[in-house]
C-alpha cells in the first residue's frame, strides 16, 4: 500500500467528514423545531422557549453556531449535549464502546460461524446441504433487523420461558456473564444478515477458486484434499470475503441503530435516534462523524488485511 | 392565623398533622424493614434533573426523591406539609405565610433556610429562566423571608389555591447557592432536601440514588438506594420486571397490564387519573367555530369503544370536559352517547348535509395520540365525518402543529385543581390557549373561583364554569386514562399519586424475608 | 426466463414474486375485510376460519391489512429502486462515458456518499425530509444513488473497452450513438440485475423506517409500521408481529432470489 | 531456418509402455442426454518417448489428459476401455491412491503458468510441496532440493525465486517453476498441455529447449498436447491427430506428416502457414505512401499529482515511441512483435482510439492529433480486431451491424442497404440469411468474417488488422487470411496486418516492420527476411519459429537439423 494511496484515502475521509458535518448542521437547522422545544415539551410556553433557546445558545445565527462548534472540535471539544447537558465526548464515548462491543461480538461470532459454513457449502456444492445453507442464508438476508429482533424476542424472551433477557445492558466490568447474556440476542440479530451474506460470499468465492487452474494443479500434484482446501483454496477466497465483510461493516453500523433501539443497548445507535428526535445537534454531529470514521477505518483495515492475504494486491 | 372556619382547613392553613399521610400502608401491621435497593424501570430517558423545567415521566420520580417542596400533593390530591410544616393565609387570600421545618439540611450538609425558598421562587418567577411552575404561580408578586423559618408570599390577586401551586412538582426548593451558580449544573447534579441523594447520573442507562441519612422523616427512607433503570423497549422492560430483574415498573402499558397483573408475585396498580387525550379544534376557524359541528363530532365518538380498545378498559369515558372527576368541585358530567344518526343530523343542521371532510393531525409520540385518532376516524365515519389522519413525528408536531393547527390530538396530564386545569388551557389568558375559545363569562367565573375562599360558593361558581364548558364543548375529551404501575409483592408501599408526579418512595420498603 | 427457472432458487424466487405481485395487484380487492375496521370483540386473535391470519390489537383483520399494505410496500420498494437506480445509472453512465476529470470528480463525490453506513445516511436524509412514506422513499433512493452509479459506471467501463465499441469509435460514430446503441444495451444487464436485488433492500429499509416511525405513519398498512404497532402485543398474539414480518421477508426473499437467478442467467460463468 | 531437435527417436520398444490407453471411451451425462467426449482412443507411450496429441480446440485433447490423470468432471463417465500406467489400470483407483500417485508418477505442465500457480503462495512452497509429500523430505531438505531443481531449469537465482510470489515473475520463469515441479519427483509420465501457447515467441522457444533437455536427462515419457503442428515436428516422434474425440490418425511423425492419410490431417497440414506459399498480391508499384506515421508516440498512465509529489520517479509509460512507418496503396504491411511491444497501440492511435503525439499523414493530409480525424479519414481507415466474440455488438443483428457503415458514411441509398448487406455477406462467403442472425449464433470464424465485411463495407483505402487470426483455429486462420487477401485484391485497399505469427506474415506481407518494447527496431522487405543484416531481435524471432514443411518434402523432414 503506497503512501500516496494512504494519503488519498485519508484525504477522502477528511473531505467526507467535512461534508457530513456541514450537511448535518444544515439539515438540522432547516428542520422545524429545535432542542429547546423538545426539552420543554408541554412546558414550552413562548416565554420558557425563548429563555431555553437563550440558555442553549440557539438564539445565535446558524453560522456562528457552526463556527463555534467547529472551533470546539478542532480543540477536541465536541460541545455539550443540548438535551442531556453533558459533555458530548462523554456521552458519545461511553456509547461508542458499548456499540463497538456489540458490533465486535456480532462480527467475531459471525466470522467464526459464517466462514466454515460457507466453506462447507462450497465443498458440498450442489447437494442438499448446499441448497439448505443457501436457502437459510437467503432467508437471513431477507429479514430486516427489526423483524429478526422481534421474532427472537418472541421465542427467547417470552415472559413465561425467559430464556434470555429481552434487552438492557450490564456493564462487563460489573457482571461479565450478564453482559454476555444481554449481548446474545442483539448480536444474534445483527449477525444473522451478516452471516447469511458472508457465508454466501465465501461459498461463491470458494467454489470459484475450487474450479481454478491452480487448485486443479495442486490436486494433480497429489496434494491431499484437506491441504488443497486449507492451504490453496481458502486463502484465495478469503481476500474477497474480507472485502465483503468490510462492506458489511456498513450494514453492521446501520443495523446497530435499529438493534440497539429494540434491545435497549446504550450505544451510538440509540443515542443517535434519541438525538435526532430531540434535535440534539452536537450529539448528532458527533455520532454521525464517529460512525463515518469507524466505517472508513474498518475499510482501511480491511484493505490492509486483503493486501496481506493476497500478495498480488498493491494499492497504488 | 386564619379568621374564618374552613372545612378544608389544611389547605389554607396547613399543619403537620399526620405523618401517616400519605402512606396508607397496604401491608397492614407489617413493620417496615430498612435496607435494600429498589430497582425502578422506566421507558423514557431521564434527560435532565433540572427541577425547574423538567417534564419527563421518569424525571418526576427522581425530583420527588431528590427535592422537597413547601407542600406536596398526596394520594388524596390535596397539598400536605413538606418543607413547610404549617401555613396560613389572610382573609382575602392575598398573603400566605409558610412556617418552615426546623433542622432540615441539603444533601451537602448546608442548612435549609427561608432564603433558599425565596431564591427558588424568584428563579421560578424569573422570565429568563425556563420554569414549568411559573404558570401556576403567576399571581405571586413577592416572596420574602420573615425570618430563617418563615416565608411570606404576597399575591397580586386573591388565590385560594396557593398551597396547591407550591406543591407543583417543579416548585421544589433548590439552594440559593445552586441558583446563584451555573444553572446548567442543575441538569446533571442535585442538591436537594429530599429523601434520596444523587449518586450516579447516567442518562443512557441508570440514575442511582442513595438514602439521605438526614432526611427529616425519622427512620426514613427505608431503602438504601433506588436505581432508575432505563428500558426504551417496552417488551424488554416488561420481561425484565416479570423476571424479577426490576422491582417496579414505573409505567405499565395498557396492553401489558392484564398480563402483568395476572403474573404471580406482582402487584399491579390502576390509579384513576385525570390524564386525558383531547381533540383540539380551533374555534376561530371553519368549521369548528360552529358549536353544532363540535357537538356533532362529540356524538360521533364512541367513547366506550375507545376505552375498551385503546385503554384496554383501563380508564373511564370522559364527556368533553377537561375537569377530571377526581378534582375538588368537579360536577358529574352527562353521558354523551355514541349516536352517529344524531350527529349526522346536527351536522346537517350546521350546514353540512353531506358530511364533512377533515384532516386530523396526531403526533407519533406517545402512540396513544395516533391510536385515538385512528379509533375516532373509525367511529366518526358513520356520522358523516370523513376523517383523514395525518400522523407526524413528534418534533414536527411540536414545531408546526401544536398550538397552531386547527384540528389535532392533544394529550394532557392531570392538574391539581380546577383552577389550574382551566388556567392551563381554557381561560382567555391560559398558558396554552390552543382553541381560541374565549368566553368572558367563563373567564370571570374562573377568576372569581380562584379568589373565593368559601368552598360552597366556590362549588357553585365552578359548577357554572363547568356547565359553560359543556355547553360550548371547546374540546372533545373522549376518555380519562388511568395511571398504571406495577411492583413486585416484595416491594411494600409503592404508590403513585393520580397526578402521577408524586411517589413517596421514602415510604417504600423491601419485604424480602 | 427459462434459465431462471432452471435453478431451484430461481423457481422459489419466481413463485414468491408471483404471490407477492398477485397480492399487490389484487390485494385490495380480494381482502375479506375493511383493513381499517375495528372489531372490539375480535381483538388479538390467532388464525381462524373468520380471520385466516388472525387479528390485531383493534380486531382488524391481519390478512386484509397485509393485502391492503402490499401495493404500498411493493410500490415503495420499486419506486425507491427505480428512482435511485435511474438517477444513479445516469450519473454512472455519464461518469463512465465522459471519463477523465468529470469521471474522477463524480467518483470522488460518490465515494464520499458511500463512506457513510447506508442506514445512517437514510436516517439523516429522512429526518431532514421530515418522515413519511414519500420522504422515506426519496431517502432510500438517494441512498441507493451512489452505489448504483458505481455499478452503472463499471458496467459502462467494461463495455466501453469491448472491441465492438472501439470499432464504433474508430468508425467515427457520434458519442450519443455509441452510448445509446452500443454501450447501454450491453451495460443494462448488470444494472437490471442489481436493481432487482435492490428492490428487496429498499423494501427492507422502508419497513425499517416505518418501524422506527420515520416512514409510513399510522393508520397506513405498511408492513414495517404494522410490526411496530403490534410489538406491544407480541406476547399476547405473536401472529400480529409475525405476519407482517414474514410478509416483508417473503417479498424481500422473492426479489432477492429472482435477482440472483437473473444474475446467473445473465452471466453464464456463474451458472451451475 | 527453424531448428528441429527430435532426439528421442528410435528407442527400443521391448519394454512395456509407460502409458497404455486401450480403446478408451468417455461420455458426459448432460440434460440433453449422453454426449460422447472420447471415442475408442488408443495410445501408447514408452519411456523416453514424446507423443504429440494434435487437435483443434474442442477436439478432446485436453479431455484425454484429464481422463488419464483421472481428474474428471462429476458428470463424466468411463464408457469403455482401459488406461494403464506402467501396467496398472488407472480406472477405478480410489482417491487416496490417486493422491499418492499424482505428482509422483504422473505430473503435468499446463498451458498458462499464471493461472496454474497459486497467486497467494510463494513459488518455493508450491514446489517443495510435492517433495515433502511424495519424497518424504523435511521442509528444509525440500527447500534445498527445490533450489537445485530450479537451478536445473535454468533459473539464475533459484533461492530468490523460491521466495517470490507468482505475480513477481515473468511468464517464462513461472513456467520453469511449473516444469521443475513436474520433474521434481522423477515421474514416469508427464503430460504437457500446450505449455508454450501462453508465452511469447522467444520465451516459448527457451521453454521448448528446456523441455527437450530435461527429457533427455530423465528419460521421462511425455504426452505433449498441442494445436501447433509446426511445434510437433520439433519435439515428438509419434503423433496422434484427434478430431471430435476420435484419434483419426496415429503413427510415427514421419509417416503422419509425410503421408497423411486422413483428410482431416491433410487439411490441418495444408492450413499451416508456410512462408514460401506466398498469398500476397504482387507488390504495388506506386511509391507515394498512402499512410504515413511520423514520430508517433502514445503515452499511458500519467501519474496523478500526489503520486508525482511523493514519488519523483513516477512517470508516464510509453506504449509506443518515435514510430515512423508508411504504407503504400495496395500494399500489405506486416507488423510483428511480442505482446506489449506496442504494435496494437499504434493501430489504435491510427484509428483514433488512442491519443498520440507526432503526426499521421494520409493521402497528403496531415493529422496532429486524433481529434483532427474527420469522418472521411475514419471511413478510409478501418480496423478489425482480434477477438471475434467481442468485436460484434451482441444485441445487434448481423444485418444491423453490416448496414451501419453504409448508413454512417451514406454509401448507398436507404432502399439498397439490404441488398448491399447481402452482397457483403456473400463477399465474405457467408449465406445471405445470416443478416437476421445474432452474433452468438455464429462460430468464431464466421464472426470474424462479419467483422471483415463490416470493415470493407466502408470501402476503405487502408484496413488495419489487429491480430485478426490469433484467436482462430489453424484451419480457420488460413481461410480468413485468404479471404483478406482476396478482398484486398478486389478493393485495392492497403492493409496493415499486425500479428505475432511470423510464418503467416511472411505469406501475406510485402514489407514487415518489427516492434520491440514500444519501438520500431527493424523494417524490411519480406524477401529479405533471411538476410544476415536483419536486426538481432528479428533474427531471434525468426529462429524461434520453426518453419513447417509440406508433406512432399519428405527427405528434408526426415533429416534432423541441428
PDB file of C-alpha atoms in Angstrom, chain D residues 352-508:
ATOM      1  CA  UNK D 352      -8.258   7.476 -33.202  1.00  0.00           C
ATOM      2  CA  UNK D 353      -8.661   5.117 -30.255  1.00  0.00           C
ATOM      3  CA  UNK D 354      -5.509   6.317 -28.516  1.00  0.00           C
ATOM      4  CA  UNK D 355      -4.355   9.885 -28.197  1.00  0.00           C
ATOM      5  CA  UNK D 356      -0.974  10.250 -29.855  1.00  0.00           C
ATOM      6  CA  UNK D 357       1.898  12.607 -30.299  1.00  0.00           C
ATOM      7  CA  UNK D 358       3.613  13.182 -33.598  1.00  0.00           C
ATOM      8  CA  UNK D 359       1.964  13.249 -36.947  1.00  0.00           C
ATOM      9  CA  UNK D 360      -0.088  10.964 -39.083  1.00  0.00           C
ATOM     10  CA  UNK D 361      -0.403  11.643 -42.791  1.00  0.00           C
ATOM     11  CA  UNK D 362      -2.980  10.156 -45.047  1.00  0.00           C
ATOM     12  CA  UNK D 363      -3.148  10.858 -48.771  1.00  0.00           C
ATOM     13  CA  UNK D 364      -1.406  14.139 -48.368  1.00  0.00           C
ATOM     14  CA  UNK D 365      -3.466  15.274 -45.414  1.00  0.00           C
ATOM     15  CA  UNK D 366      -1.783  15.704 -42.057  1.00  0.00           C
ATOM     16  CA  UNK D 367      -3.234  14.973 -38.641  1.00  0.00           C
ATOM     17  CA  UNK D 368      -1.524  16.124 -35.455  1.00  0.00           C
ATOM     18  CA  UNK D 369      -3.986  14.635 -33.004  1.00  0.00           C
ATOM     19  CA  UNK D 370      -6.807  12.162 -33.020  1.00  0.00           C
ATOM     20  CA  UNK D 371      -9.340  14.952 -32.732  1.00  0.00           C
ATOM     21  CA  UNK D 372      -8.355  16.003 -36.213  1.00  0.00           C
ATOM     22  CA  UNK D 373      -9.518  12.723 -37.715  1.00  0.00           C
ATOM     23  CA  UNK D 374     -12.631  13.507 -39.673  1.00  0.00           C
ATOM     24  CA  UNK D 375     -15.279  11.217 -40.989  1.00  0.00           C
ATOM     25  CA  UNK D 376     -13.537  10.927 -44.305  1.00  0.00           C
ATOM     26  CA  UNK D 377     -10.355   9.717 -42.665  1.00  0.00           C
ATOM     27  CA  UNK D 378     -12.277   7.358 -40.444  1.00  0.00           C
ATOM     28  CA  UNK D 379     -14.084   5.911 -43.408  1.00  0.00           C
ATOM     29  CA  UNK D 380     -10.862   5.464 -45.324  1.00  0.00           C
ATOM     30  CA  UNK D 381      -9.039   3.796 -42.434  1.00  0.00           C
ATOM     31  CA  UNK D 382     -10.861   0.793 -40.986  1.00  0.00           C
ATOM     32  CA  UNK D 383      -9.786  -1.520 -38.211  1.00  0.00           C
ATOM     33  CA  UNK D 384     -10.544  -5.174 -37.481  1.00  0.00           C
ATOM     34  CA  UNK D 385      -9.919  -6.564 -34.030  1.00  0.00           C
ATOM     35  CA  UNK D 386      -8.554  -9.759 -32.620  1.00  0.00           C
ATOM     36  CA  UNK D 387     -11.495 -11.272 -30.738  1.00  0.00           C
ATOM     37  CA  UNK D 388     -14.408 -12.262 -32.911  1.00  0.00           C
ATOM     38  CA  UNK D 389     -16.507 -12.778 -29.751  1.00  0.00           C
ATOM     39  CA  UNK D 390     -16.269  -9.189 -28.671  1.00  0.00           C
ATOM     40  CA  UNK D 391     -15.947  -7.316 -31.912  1.00  0.00           C
ATOM     41  CA  UNK D 392     -19.643  -7.567 -32.739  1.00  0.00           C
ATOM     42  CA  UNK D 393     -22.345  -5.970 -30.621  1.00  0.00           C
ATOM     43  CA  UNK D 394     -24.203  -8.962 -29.168  1.00  0.00           C
ATOM     44  CA  UNK D 395     -27.516  -7.106 -29.198  1.00  0.00           C
ATOM     45  CA  UNK D 396     -27.467  -6.243 -32.872  1.00  0.00           C
ATOM     46  CA  UNK D 397     -28.255  -8.474 -35.825  1.00  0.00           C
ATOM     47  CA  UNK D 398     -25.574  -9.194 -38.376  1.00  0.00           C
ATOM     48  CA  UNK D 399     -27.608  -7.194 -40.871  1.00  0.00           C
ATOM     49  CA  UNK D 400     -27.744  -4.266 -38.500  1.00  0.00           C
ATOM     50  CA  UNK D 401     -24.034  -4.461 -37.877  1.00  0.00           C
ATOM     51  CA  UNK D 402     -23.186  -4.515 -41.570  1.00  0.00           C
ATOM     52  CA  UNK D 403     -25.613  -1.799 -42.540  1.00  0.00           C
ATOM     53  CA  UNK D 404     -24.127   0.611 -40.013  1.00  0.00           C
ATOM     54  CA  UNK D 405     -21.116   1.764 -42.053  1.00  0.00           C
ATOM     55  CA  UNK D 406     -23.334   2.004 -45.106  1.00  0.00           C
ATOM     56  CA  UNK D 407     -25.664   4.368 -43.299  1.00  0.00           C
ATOM     57  CA  UNK D 408     -22.976   6.222 -41.421  1.00  0.00           C
ATOM     58  CA  UNK D 409     -20.951   7.039 -44.497  1.00  0.00           C
ATOM     59  CA  UNK D 410     -24.065   7.236 -46.685  1.00  0.00           C
ATOM     60  CA  UNK D 411     -22.602   4.721 -49.079  1.00  0.00           C
ATOM     61  CA  UNK D 412     -25.820   3.656 -50.639  1.00  0.00           C
ATOM     62  CA  UNK D 413     -29.429   4.806 -50.732  1.00  0.00           C
ATOM     63  CA  UNK D 414     -31.589   3.606 -47.860  1.00  0.00           C
ATOM     64  CA  UNK D 415     -33.555   1.303 -50.108  1.00  0.00           C
ATOM     65  CA  UNK D 416     -30.499  -0.568 -51.217  1.00  0.00           C
ATOM     66  CA  UNK D 417     -28.956  -1.192 -47.836  1.00  0.00           C
ATOM     67  CA  UNK D 418     -30.445  -4.662 -47.531  1.00  0.00           C
ATOM     68  CA  UNK D 419     -29.209  -5.668 -50.902  1.00  0.00           C
ATOM     69  CA  UNK D 420     -25.767  -4.317 -50.144  1.00  0.00           C
ATOM     70  CA  UNK D 421     -25.679  -6.264 -46.855  1.00  0.00           C
ATOM     71  CA  UNK D 422     -26.445  -9.446 -48.795  1.00  0.00           C
ATOM     72  CA  UNK D 423     -23.613  -8.672 -51.134  1.00  0.00           C
ATOM     73  CA  UNK D 424     -21.268  -8.051 -48.258  1.00  0.00           C
ATOM     74  CA  UNK D 425     -22.187 -11.379 -46.702  1.00  0.00           C
ATOM     75  CA  UNK D 426     -21.658 -13.151 -49.973  1.00  0.00           C
ATOM     76  CA  UNK D 427     -18.382 -11.332 -50.369  1.00  0.00           C
ATOM     77  CA  UNK D 428     -17.094 -12.944 -47.167  1.00  0.00           C
ATOM     78  CA  UNK D 429     -18.619 -16.280 -48.195  1.00  0.00           C
ATOM     79  CA  UNK D 430     -21.472 -16.258 -45.704  1.00  0.00           C
ATOM     80  CA  UNK D 431     -25.093 -17.110 -46.521  1.00  0.00           C
ATOM     81  CA  UNK D 432     -27.255 -14.056 -47.064  1.00  0.00           C
ATOM     82  CA  UNK D 433     -29.795 -15.178 -44.479  1.00  0.00           C
ATOM     83  CA  UNK D 434     -27.220 -14.581 -41.777  1.00  0.00           C
ATOM     84  CA  UNK D 435     -28.367 -10.977 -41.886  1.00  0.00           C
ATOM     85  CA  UNK D 436     -31.156 -11.745 -39.444  1.00  0.00           C
ATOM     86  CA  UNK D 437     -28.981 -13.694 -37.029  1.00  0.00           C
ATOM     87  CA  UNK D 438     -27.343 -12.516 -33.855  1.00  0.00           C
ATOM     88  CA  UNK D 439     -23.585 -12.826 -33.315  1.00  0.00           C
ATOM     89  CA  UNK D 440     -23.865 -15.577 -30.691  1.00  0.00           C
ATOM     90  CA  UNK D 441     -25.453 -17.819 -33.296  1.00  0.00           C
ATOM     91  CA  UNK D 442     -22.259 -17.729 -35.377  1.00  0.00           C
ATOM     92  CA  UNK D 443     -18.965 -19.564 -34.989  1.00  0.00           C
ATOM     93  CA  UNK D 444     -15.740 -17.695 -34.265  1.00  0.00           C
ATOM     94  CA  UNK D 445     -14.558 -17.811 -37.842  1.00  0.00           C
ATOM     95  CA  UNK D 446     -17.917 -16.648 -39.152  1.00  0.00           C
ATOM     96  CA  UNK D 447     -17.959 -13.737 -36.717  1.00  0.00           C
ATOM     97  CA  UNK D 448     -14.515 -12.710 -37.880  1.00  0.00           C
ATOM     98  CA  UNK D 449     -15.767 -12.754 -41.443  1.00  0.00           C
ATOM     99  CA  UNK D 450     -18.603 -10.434 -40.468  1.00  0.00           C
ATOM    100  CA  UNK D 451     -16.077  -8.119 -38.818  1.00  0.00           C
ATOM    101  CA  UNK D 452     -14.047  -8.138 -42.021  1.00  0.00           C
ATOM    102  CA  UNK D 453     -17.140  -7.469 -44.087  1.00  0.00           C
ATOM    103  CA  UNK D 454     -18.002  -4.556 -41.860  1.00  0.00           C
ATOM    104  CA  UNK D 455     -14.584  -3.044 -42.373  1.00  0.00           C
ATOM    105  CA  UNK D 456     -14.703  -3.463 -46.131  1.00  0.00           C
ATOM    106  CA  UNK D 457     -18.291  -2.217 -46.286  1.00  0.00           C
ATOM    107  CA  UNK D 458     -16.886   1.254 -45.745  1.00  0.00           C
ATOM    108  CA  UNK D 459     -14.909   0.858 -48.977  1.00  0.00           C
ATOM    109  CA  UNK D 460     -11.735   1.839 -47.135  1.00  0.00           C
ATOM    110  CA  UNK D 461      -8.337   2.592 -48.525  1.00  0.00           C
ATOM    111  CA  UNK D 462      -6.493   1.164 -45.545  1.00  0.00           C
ATOM    112  CA  UNK D 463      -7.554  -1.725 -43.349  1.00  0.00           C
ATOM    113  CA  UNK D 464      -5.735  -2.313 -40.098  1.00  0.00           C
ATOM    114  CA  UNK D 465      -5.958  -5.939 -38.959  1.00  0.00           C
ATOM    115  CA  UNK D 466      -5.015  -6.298 -35.315  1.00  0.00           C
ATOM    116  CA  UNK D 467      -4.137  -9.972 -34.746  1.00  0.00           C
ATOM    117  CA  UNK D 468      -7.304 -10.991 -36.526  1.00  0.00           C
ATOM    118  CA  UNK D 469      -6.292 -14.631 -36.809  1.00  0.00           C
ATOM    119  CA  UNK D 470      -4.824 -15.137 -33.338  1.00  0.00           C
ATOM    120  CA  UNK D 471      -7.995 -16.379 -31.704  1.00  0.00           C
ATOM    121  CA  UNK D 472      -8.907 -18.743 -34.503  1.00  0.00           C
ATOM    122  CA  UNK D 473      -8.143 -22.385 -35.103  1.00  0.00           C
ATOM    123  CA  UNK D 474      -5.417 -23.206 -37.609  1.00  0.00           C
ATOM    124  CA  UNK D 475      -7.749 -24.336 -40.352  1.00  0.00           C
ATOM    125  CA  UNK D 476      -9.896 -21.239 -39.980  1.00  0.00           C
ATOM    126  CA  UNK D 477      -6.883 -18.942 -39.832  1.00  0.00           C
ATOM    127  CA  UNK D 478      -5.803 -19.847 -43.308  1.00  0.00           C
ATOM    128  CA  UNK D 479      -9.242 -19.256 -44.731  1.00  0.00           C
ATOM    129  CA  UNK D 480      -9.519 -15.866 -43.087  1.00  0.00           C
ATOM    130  CA  UNK D 481      -6.103 -14.871 -44.365  1.00  0.00           C
ATOM    131  CA  UNK D 482      -7.048 -15.899 -47.878  1.00  0.00           C
ATOM    132  CA  UNK D 483     -10.284 -14.009 -47.633  1.00  0.00           C
ATOM    133  CA  UNK D 484      -8.457 -10.908 -46.564  1.00  0.00           C
ATOM    134  CA  UNK D 485      -6.082 -11.031 -49.489  1.00  0.00           C
ATOM    135  CA  UNK D 486      -8.975 -11.693 -51.823  1.00  0.00           C
ATOM    136  CA  UNK D 487     -10.822  -8.634 -50.555  1.00  0.00           C
ATOM    137  CA  UNK D 488      -7.710  -6.567 -50.784  1.00  0.00           C
ATOM    138  CA  UNK D 489      -7.373  -7.597 -54.373  1.00  0.00           C
ATOM    139  CA  UNK D 490     -10.967  -6.726 -55.124  1.00  0.00           C
ATOM    140  CA  UNK D 491     -10.963  -3.380 -53.360  1.00  0.00           C
ATOM    141  CA  UNK D 492      -7.409  -2.297 -53.850  1.00  0.00           C
ATOM    142  CA  UNK D 493      -7.150  -1.321 -50.236  1.00  0.00           C
ATOM    143  CA  UNK D 494      -3.846  -1.266 -48.433  1.00  0.00           C
ATOM    144  CA  UNK D 495      -3.510  -3.243 -45.265  1.00  0.00           C
ATOM    145  CA  UNK D 496      -1.577  -3.160 -42.004  1.00  0.00           C
ATOM    146  CA  UNK D 497      -1.510  -6.667 -40.633  1.00  0.00           C
ATOM    147  CA  UNK D 498      -0.475  -6.973 -37.015  1.00  0.00           C
ATOM    148  CA  UNK D 499       0.474 -10.441 -35.841  1.00  0.00           C
ATOM    149  CA  UNK D 500       2.913 -12.468 -33.851  1.00  0.00           C
ATOM    150  CA  UNK D 501       2.733 -15.319 -36.336  1.00  0.00           C
ATOM    151  CA  UNK D 502       5.888 -14.911 -38.397  1.00  0.00           C
ATOM    152  CA  UNK D 503       5.114 -17.674 -40.838  1.00  0.00           C
ATOM    153  CA  UNK D 504       1.741 -16.232 -41.614  1.00  0.00           C
ATOM    154  CA  UNK D 505       3.011 -12.714 -42.124  1.00  0.00           C
ATOM    155  CA  UNK D 506       5.707 -13.940 -44.422  1.00  0.00           C
ATOM    156  CA  UNK D 507       2.974 -15.415 -46.567  1.00  0.00           C
ATOM    157  CA  UNK D 508       0.932 -12.275 -46.620  1.00  0.00           C
TER     158      UNK D 508
END
